[in-house]
PDB file of C-alpha atoms in Angstrom:
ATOM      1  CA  UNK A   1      43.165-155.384 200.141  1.00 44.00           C
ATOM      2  CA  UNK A   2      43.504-158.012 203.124  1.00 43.00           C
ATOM      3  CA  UNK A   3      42.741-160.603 201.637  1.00 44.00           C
ATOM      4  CA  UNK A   4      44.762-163.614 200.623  1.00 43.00           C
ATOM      5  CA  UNK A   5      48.403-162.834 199.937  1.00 49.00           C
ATOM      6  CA  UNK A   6      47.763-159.414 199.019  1.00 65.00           C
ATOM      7  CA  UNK A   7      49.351-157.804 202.328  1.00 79.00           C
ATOM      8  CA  UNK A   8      49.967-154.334 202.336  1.00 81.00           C
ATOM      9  CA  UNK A   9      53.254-152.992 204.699  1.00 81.00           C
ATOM     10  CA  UNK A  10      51.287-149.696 204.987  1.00 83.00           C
ATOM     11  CA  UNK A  11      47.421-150.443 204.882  1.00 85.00           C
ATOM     12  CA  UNK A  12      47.053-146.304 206.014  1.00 85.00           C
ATOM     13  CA  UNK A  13      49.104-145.135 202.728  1.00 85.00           C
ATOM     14  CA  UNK A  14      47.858-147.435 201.057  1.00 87.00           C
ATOM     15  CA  UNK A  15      44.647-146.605 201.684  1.00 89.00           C
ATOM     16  CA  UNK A  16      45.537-142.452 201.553  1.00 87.00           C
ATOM     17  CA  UNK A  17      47.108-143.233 197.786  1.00 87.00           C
ATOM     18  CA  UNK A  18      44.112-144.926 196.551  1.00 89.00           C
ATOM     19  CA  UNK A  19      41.581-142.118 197.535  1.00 91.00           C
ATOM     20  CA  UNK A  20      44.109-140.083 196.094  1.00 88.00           C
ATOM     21  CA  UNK A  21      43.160-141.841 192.290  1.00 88.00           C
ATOM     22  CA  UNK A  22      45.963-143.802 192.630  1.00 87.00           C
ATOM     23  CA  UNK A  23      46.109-147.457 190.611  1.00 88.00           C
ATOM     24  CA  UNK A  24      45.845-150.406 193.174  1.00 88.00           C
ATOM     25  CA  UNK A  25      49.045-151.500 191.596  1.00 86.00           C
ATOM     26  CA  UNK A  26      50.853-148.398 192.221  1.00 86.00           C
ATOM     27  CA  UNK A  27      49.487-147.855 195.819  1.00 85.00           C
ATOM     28  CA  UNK A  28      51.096-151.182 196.634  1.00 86.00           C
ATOM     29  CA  UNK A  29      53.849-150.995 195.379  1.00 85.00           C
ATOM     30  CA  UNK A  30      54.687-147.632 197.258  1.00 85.00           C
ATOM     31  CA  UNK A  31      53.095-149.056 200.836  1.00 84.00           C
ATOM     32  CA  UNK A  32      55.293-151.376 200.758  1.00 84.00           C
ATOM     33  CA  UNK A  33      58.168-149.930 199.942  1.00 80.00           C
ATOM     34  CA  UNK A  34      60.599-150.654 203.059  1.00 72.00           C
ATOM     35  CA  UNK A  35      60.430-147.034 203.686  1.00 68.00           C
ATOM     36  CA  UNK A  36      56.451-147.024 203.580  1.00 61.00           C
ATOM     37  CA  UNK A  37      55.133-143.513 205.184  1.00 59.00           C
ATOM     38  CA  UNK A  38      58.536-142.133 205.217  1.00 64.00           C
ATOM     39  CA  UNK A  39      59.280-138.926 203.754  1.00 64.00           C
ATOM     40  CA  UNK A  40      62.783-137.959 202.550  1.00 62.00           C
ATOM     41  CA  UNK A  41      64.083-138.511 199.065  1.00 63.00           C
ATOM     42  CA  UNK A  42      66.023-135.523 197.469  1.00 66.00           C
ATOM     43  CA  UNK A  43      66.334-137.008 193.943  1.00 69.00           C
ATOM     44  CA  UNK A  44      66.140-134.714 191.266  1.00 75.00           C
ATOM     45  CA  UNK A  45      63.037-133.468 189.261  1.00 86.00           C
ATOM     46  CA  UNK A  46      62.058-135.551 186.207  1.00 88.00           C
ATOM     47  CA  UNK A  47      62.745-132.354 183.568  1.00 91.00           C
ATOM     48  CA  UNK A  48      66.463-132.163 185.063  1.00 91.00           C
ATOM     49  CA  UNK A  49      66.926-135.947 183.903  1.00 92.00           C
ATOM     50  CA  UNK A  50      68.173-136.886 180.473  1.00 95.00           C
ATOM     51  CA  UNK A  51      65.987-139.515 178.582  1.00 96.00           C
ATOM     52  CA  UNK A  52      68.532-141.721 179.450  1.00 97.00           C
ATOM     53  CA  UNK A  53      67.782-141.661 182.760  1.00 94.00           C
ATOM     54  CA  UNK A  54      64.358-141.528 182.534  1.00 95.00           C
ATOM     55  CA  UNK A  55      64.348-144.637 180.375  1.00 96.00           C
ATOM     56  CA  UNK A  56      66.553-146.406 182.536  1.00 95.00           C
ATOM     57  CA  UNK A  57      63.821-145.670 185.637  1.00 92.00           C
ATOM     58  CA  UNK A  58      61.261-146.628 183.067  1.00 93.00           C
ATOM     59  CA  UNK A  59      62.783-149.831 182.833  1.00 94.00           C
ATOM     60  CA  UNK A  60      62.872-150.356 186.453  1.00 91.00           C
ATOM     61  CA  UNK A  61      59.232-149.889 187.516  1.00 89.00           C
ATOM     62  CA  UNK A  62      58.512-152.087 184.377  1.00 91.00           C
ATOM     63  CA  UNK A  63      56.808-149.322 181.482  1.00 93.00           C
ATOM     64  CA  UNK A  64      55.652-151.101 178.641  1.00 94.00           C
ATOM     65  CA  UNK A  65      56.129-149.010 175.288  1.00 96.00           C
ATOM     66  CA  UNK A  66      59.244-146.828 176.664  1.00 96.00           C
ATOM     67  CA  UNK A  67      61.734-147.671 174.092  1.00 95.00           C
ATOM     68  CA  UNK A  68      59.026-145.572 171.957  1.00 96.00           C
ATOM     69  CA  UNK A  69      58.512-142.548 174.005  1.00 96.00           C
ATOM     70  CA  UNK A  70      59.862-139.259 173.814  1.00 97.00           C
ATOM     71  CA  UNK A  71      61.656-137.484 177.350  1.00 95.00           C
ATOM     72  CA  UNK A  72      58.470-135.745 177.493  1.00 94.00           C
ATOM     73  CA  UNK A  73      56.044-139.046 177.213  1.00 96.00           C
ATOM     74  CA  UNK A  74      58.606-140.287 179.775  1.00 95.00           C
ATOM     75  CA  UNK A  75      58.285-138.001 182.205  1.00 92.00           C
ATOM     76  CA  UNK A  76      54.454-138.252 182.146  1.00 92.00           C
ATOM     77  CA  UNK A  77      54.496-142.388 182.189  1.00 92.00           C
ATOM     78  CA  UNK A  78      56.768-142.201 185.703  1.00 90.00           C
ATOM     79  CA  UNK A  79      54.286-139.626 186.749  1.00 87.00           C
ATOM     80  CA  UNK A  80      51.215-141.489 186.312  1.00 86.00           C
ATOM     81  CA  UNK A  81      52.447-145.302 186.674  1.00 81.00           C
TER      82      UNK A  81
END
């Protein structure tokens, strides 16, 4: 992944997330994160969301078909994106 413009924050996640069965696309995006390698976040689990909220994170990390989707195909998108 070092080639071109294609730089990678955390080359070690990065690298950790892909052997993991991770999408390149997905393993980027979370190296580099500006928090890259840190652990923390206390944000609540995906079944104590309502669809709203789910959609709305949908929308953020760019889901194509959410509008369709049911809380349950929601949850399981944001999972596996």
């Amino acid at each position: 992944m070092a080639s071109g413009d294609n730089s990678v924050k955390n080359e070690d996640q990065y690298e950790a997330l892909r052997d993991k069965g991770y999408s390149k696309e997905k393993s980027a995006r979370i190296a580099n994160t500006s928090n890259a390698g840190v652990k923390g976040g206390k944000s609540k689990n995906y079944e104590d969301r309502t669809k709203k909220e789910l959609y709305k994170k949908a929308k953020e990390v760019e889901i194509a078909g959410r509008s369709k989707m049911t809380k349950s195909e929601l949850i399981h998108a944001l999972r596996n994106n």
